mmCIF file of C-alpha atoms in Angstrom:
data_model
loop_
_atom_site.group_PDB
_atom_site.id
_atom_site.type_symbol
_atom_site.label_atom_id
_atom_site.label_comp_id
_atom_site.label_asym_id
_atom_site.label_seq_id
_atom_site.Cartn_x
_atom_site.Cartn_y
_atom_site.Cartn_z
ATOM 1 C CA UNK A 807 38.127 91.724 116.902
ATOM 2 C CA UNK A 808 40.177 88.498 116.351
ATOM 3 C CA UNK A 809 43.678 88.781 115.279
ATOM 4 C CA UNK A 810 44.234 87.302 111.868
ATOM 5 C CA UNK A 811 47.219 85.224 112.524
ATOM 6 C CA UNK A 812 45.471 82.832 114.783
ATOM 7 C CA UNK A 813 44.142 80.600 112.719
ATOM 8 C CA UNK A 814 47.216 81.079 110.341
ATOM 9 C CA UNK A 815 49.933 78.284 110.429
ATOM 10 C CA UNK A 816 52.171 81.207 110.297
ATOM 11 C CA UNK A 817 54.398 81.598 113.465
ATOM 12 C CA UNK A 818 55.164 85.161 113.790
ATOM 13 C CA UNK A 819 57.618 84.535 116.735
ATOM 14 C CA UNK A 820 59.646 82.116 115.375
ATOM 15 C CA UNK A 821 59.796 84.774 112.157
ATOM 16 C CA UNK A 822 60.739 87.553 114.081
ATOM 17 C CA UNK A 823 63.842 85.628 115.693
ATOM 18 C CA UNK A 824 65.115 84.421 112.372
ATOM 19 C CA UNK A 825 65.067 87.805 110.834
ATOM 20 C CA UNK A 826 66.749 89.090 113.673
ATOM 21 C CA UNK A 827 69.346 86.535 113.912
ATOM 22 C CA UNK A 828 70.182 87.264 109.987
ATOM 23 C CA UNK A 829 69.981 90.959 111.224
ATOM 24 C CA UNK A 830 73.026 90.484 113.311
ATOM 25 C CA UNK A 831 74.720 88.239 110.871
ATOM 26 C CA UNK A 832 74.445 90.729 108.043
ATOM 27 C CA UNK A 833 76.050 93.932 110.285
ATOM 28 C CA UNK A 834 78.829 91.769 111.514
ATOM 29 C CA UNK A 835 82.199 92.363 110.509
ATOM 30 C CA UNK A 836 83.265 88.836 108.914
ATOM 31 C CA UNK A 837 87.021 88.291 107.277
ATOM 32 C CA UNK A 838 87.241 85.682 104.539
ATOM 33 C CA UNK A 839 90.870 83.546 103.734
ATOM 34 C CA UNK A 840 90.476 83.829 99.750
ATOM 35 C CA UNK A 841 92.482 80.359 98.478
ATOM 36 C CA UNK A 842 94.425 82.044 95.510
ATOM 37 C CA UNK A 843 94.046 80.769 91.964
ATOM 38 C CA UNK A 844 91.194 77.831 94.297
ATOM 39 C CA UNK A 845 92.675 74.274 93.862
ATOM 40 C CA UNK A 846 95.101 75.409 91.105
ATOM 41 C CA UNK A 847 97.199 77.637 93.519
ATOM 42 C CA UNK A 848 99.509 79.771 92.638
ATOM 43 C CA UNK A 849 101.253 78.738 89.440
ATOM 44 C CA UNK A 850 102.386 79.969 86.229
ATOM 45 C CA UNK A 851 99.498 79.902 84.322
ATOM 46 C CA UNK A 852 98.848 78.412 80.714
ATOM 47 C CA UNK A 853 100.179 80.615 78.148
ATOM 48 C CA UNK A 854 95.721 81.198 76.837
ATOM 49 C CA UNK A 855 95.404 82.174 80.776
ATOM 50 C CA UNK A 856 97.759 84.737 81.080
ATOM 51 C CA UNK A 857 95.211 87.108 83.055
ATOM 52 C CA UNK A 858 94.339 83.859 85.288
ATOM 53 C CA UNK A 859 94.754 85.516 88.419
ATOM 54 C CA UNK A 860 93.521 89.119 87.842
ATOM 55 C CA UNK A 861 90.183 87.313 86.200
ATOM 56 C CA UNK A 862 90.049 85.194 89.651
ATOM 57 C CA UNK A 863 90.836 88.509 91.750
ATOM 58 C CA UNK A 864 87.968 90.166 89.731
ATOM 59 C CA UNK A 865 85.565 87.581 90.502
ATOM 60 C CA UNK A 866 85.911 87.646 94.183
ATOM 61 C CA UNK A 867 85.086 90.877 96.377
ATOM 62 C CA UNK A 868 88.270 91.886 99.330
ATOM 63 C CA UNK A 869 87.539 94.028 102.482
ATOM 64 C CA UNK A 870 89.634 95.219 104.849
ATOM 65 C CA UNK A 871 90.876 92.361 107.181
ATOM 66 C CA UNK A 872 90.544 89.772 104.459
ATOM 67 C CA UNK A 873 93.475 87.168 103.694
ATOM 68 C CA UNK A 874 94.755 85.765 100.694
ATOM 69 C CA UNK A 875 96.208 82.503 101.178
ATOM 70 C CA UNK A 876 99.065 81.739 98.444
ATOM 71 C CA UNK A 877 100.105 77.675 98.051
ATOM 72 C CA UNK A 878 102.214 76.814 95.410
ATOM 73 C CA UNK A 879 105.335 74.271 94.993
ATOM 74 C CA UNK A 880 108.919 75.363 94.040
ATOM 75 C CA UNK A 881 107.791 79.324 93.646
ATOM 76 C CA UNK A 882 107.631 82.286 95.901
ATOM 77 C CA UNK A 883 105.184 85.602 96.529
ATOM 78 C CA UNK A 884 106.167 88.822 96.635
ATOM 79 C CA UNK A 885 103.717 92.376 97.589
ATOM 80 C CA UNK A 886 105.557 95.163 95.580
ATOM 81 C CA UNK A 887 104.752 98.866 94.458
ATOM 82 C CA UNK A 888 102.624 99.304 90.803
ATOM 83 C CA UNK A 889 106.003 100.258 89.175
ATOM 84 C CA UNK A 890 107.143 97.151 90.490
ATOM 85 C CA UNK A 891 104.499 95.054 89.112
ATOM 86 C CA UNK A 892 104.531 96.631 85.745
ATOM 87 C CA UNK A 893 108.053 95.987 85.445
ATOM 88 C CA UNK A 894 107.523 92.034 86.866
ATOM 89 C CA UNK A 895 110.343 92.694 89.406
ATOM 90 C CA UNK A 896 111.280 93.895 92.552
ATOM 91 C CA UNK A 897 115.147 93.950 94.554
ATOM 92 C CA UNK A 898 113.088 95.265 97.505
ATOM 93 C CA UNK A 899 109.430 93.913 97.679
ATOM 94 C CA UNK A 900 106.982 95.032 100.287
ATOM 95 C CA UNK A 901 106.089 91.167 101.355
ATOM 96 C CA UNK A 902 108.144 88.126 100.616
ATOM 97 C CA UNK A 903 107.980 84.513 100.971
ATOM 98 C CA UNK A 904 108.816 81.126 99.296
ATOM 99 C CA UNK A 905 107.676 78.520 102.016
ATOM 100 C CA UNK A 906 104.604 76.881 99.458
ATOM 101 C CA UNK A 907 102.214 78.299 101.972
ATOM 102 C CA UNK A 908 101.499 81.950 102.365
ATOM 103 C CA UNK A 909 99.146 84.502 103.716
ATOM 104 C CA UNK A 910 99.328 87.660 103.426
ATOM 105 C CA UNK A 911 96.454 90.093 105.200
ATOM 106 C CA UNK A 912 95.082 93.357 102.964
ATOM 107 C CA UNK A 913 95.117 95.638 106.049
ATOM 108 C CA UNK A 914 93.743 98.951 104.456
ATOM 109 C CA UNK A 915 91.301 99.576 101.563
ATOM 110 C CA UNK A 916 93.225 100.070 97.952
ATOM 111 C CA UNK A 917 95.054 97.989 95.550
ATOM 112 C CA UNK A 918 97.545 95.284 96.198
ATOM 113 C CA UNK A 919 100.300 93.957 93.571
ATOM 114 C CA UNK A 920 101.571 90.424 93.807
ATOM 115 C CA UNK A 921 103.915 88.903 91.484
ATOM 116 C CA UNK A 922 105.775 85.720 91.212
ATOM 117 C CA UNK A 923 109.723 86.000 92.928
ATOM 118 C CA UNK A 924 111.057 83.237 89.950
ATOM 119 C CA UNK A 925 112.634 85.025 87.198
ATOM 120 C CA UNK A 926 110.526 85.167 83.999
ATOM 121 C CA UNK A 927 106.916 83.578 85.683
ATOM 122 C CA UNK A 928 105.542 87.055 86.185
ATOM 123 C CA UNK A 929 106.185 87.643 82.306
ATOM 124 C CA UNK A 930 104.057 84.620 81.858
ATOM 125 C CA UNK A 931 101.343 85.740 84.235
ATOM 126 C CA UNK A 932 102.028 84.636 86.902
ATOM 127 C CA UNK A 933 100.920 87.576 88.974
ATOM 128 C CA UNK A 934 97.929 89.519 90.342
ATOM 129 C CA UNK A 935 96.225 93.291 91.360
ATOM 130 C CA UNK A 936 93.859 92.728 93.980
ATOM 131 C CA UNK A 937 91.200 95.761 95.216
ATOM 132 C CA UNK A 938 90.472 96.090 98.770
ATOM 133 C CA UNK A 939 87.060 97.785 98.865
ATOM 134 C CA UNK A 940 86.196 100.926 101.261
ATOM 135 C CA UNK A 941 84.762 100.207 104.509
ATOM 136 C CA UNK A 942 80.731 100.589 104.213
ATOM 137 C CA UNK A 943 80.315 102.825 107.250
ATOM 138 C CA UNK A 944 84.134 104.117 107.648
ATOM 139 C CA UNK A 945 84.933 104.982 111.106
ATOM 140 C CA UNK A 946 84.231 108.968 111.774
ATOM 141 C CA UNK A 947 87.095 110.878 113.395
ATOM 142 C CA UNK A 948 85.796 112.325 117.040
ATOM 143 C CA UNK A 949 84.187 116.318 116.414
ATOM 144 C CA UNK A 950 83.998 118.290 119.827
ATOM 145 C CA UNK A 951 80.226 119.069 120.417
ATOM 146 C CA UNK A 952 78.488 122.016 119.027
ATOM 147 C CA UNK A 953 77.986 124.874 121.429
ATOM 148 C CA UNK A 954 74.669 125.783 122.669
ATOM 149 C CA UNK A 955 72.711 127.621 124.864
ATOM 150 C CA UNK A 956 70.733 124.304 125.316
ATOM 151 C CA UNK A 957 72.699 121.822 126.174
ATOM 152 C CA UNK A 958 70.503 119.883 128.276
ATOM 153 C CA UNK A 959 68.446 119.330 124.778
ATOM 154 C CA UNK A 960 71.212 118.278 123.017
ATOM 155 C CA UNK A 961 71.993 115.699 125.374
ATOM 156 C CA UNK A 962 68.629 114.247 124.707
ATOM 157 C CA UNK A 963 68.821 113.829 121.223
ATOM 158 C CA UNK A 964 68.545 109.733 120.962
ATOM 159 C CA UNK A 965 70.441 107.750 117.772
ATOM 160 C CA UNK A 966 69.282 104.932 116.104
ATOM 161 C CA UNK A 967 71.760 102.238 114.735
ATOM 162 C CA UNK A 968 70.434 101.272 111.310
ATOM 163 C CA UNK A 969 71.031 97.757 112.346
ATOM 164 C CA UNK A 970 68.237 98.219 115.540
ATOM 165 C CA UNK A 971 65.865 99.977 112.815
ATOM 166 C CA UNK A 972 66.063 97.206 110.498
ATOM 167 C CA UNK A 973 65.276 94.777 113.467
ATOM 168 C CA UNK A 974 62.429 96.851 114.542
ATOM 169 C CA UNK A 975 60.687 96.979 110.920
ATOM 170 C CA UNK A 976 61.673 93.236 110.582
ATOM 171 C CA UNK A 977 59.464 92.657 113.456
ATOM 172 C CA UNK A 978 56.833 94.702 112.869
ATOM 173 C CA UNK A 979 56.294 92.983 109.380
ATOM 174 C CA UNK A 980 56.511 89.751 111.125
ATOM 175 C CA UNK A 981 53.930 90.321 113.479
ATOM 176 C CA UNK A 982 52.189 92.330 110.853
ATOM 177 C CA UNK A 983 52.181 90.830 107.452
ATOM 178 C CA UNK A 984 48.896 91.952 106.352
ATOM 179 C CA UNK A 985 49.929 95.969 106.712
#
C-alpha cells in the first residue's frame, strides 16, 4: 500500500511545524500598549465627536496586563471612581499625570474611568470607560485532594492541556489530510 502523500507536493512536515508554532503563539499570554485616541492622542475632541474615546475604547478589546498609552500636549490624565467620571471631576483621583506621555497598566479585569484633569475638557468629552475582559482560563484556587481508598489510582489519572490536544489533532490532520 503506498502512502498517498508521496507523490503529493504537499509537505506534511513542514505543515505540522507551522501549525504548531501558531499553536504556541495562540496560548501565549501577549500584552498590547493601546496608543489612546491612535495619532490624534488624547485631546478634547470636536464638539460632533463627543463619544470619541469611548467609540475608540469600544473598538479595541483590553486584557489583563494591557497598557494604555496617553500622549497629549498641555493636558493631563486622571483614573477616578464611576461617580467621579459621571461628575467629570475628581479632588482625589486614583491615577494622575500631566507629563504629555502616560501609561497607565489595567491590572485586573473590570472597568476603568479616565477623564481629562483641565477644568471643563471632560464636559466636552474629553474622557473614556475602558473594559478589561475576564481572563479565558482564570487561575483556579488550590483544592486539597479528594480522599480515597485508592489513592495509588488517583495518582495516575493523566491531564491533557488543551493547548497539547490541539497540537496533537493539528498533526494528525497534517499527516492525515485525506481522513
Amino acid at each position: 500500500m503506498s502512502f498517498l502523500l508521496c507523490s503529493s507536493p504537499f509537505k506534511p512536515l513542514p505543515f505540522a511545524f507551522f501549525f504548531l508554532f501558531l499553536s504556541f503563539h495562540f496560548f501565549s499570554a501577549i500584552s498590547i500598549d493601546f496608543l489612546v485616541g491612535d495619532e490624534d492622542g488624547w485631546a478634547v475632541p470636536k464638539p460632533k465627536e463627543a463619544d470619541k474615546y469611548n467609540k475608540w475604547a469600544s473598538h479595541n478589546r483590553f486584557n489583563i496586563d494591557d497598557t494604555v498609552h496617553f500622549k497629549y500636549e498641555k493636558d493631563s490624565v486622571m483614573m477616578v471612581t464611576e461617580e467621579e467620571y459621571k461628575q467629570c471631576g475628581s479632588s482625589k483621583p486614583l491615577f494622575f499625570e500631566n507629563n504629555g506621555d502616560s501609561v497607565v497598566k489595567l491590572d485586573r479585569a473590570g472597568l476603568f474611568y479616565f477623564i481629562s484633569g483641565v477644568s471643563g475638557h471632560c464636559q466636552k468629552g474629553q474622557r473614556m470607560i475602558i473594559k478589561v475582559l475576564e481572563p479565558l482560563n482564570p487561575p483556579q484556587p488550590p483544592t486539597a485532594p479528594p480522599h480515597s481508598k485508592n489513592a495509588a489510582e488517583d495518582s495516575n489519572l493523566v491531564s491533557v492541556s488543551s493547548s497539547i490536544l490541539g497540537m496533537f489533532l493539528m498533526l494528525f490532520f497534517a499527516l492525515f489530510p485525506s481522513i
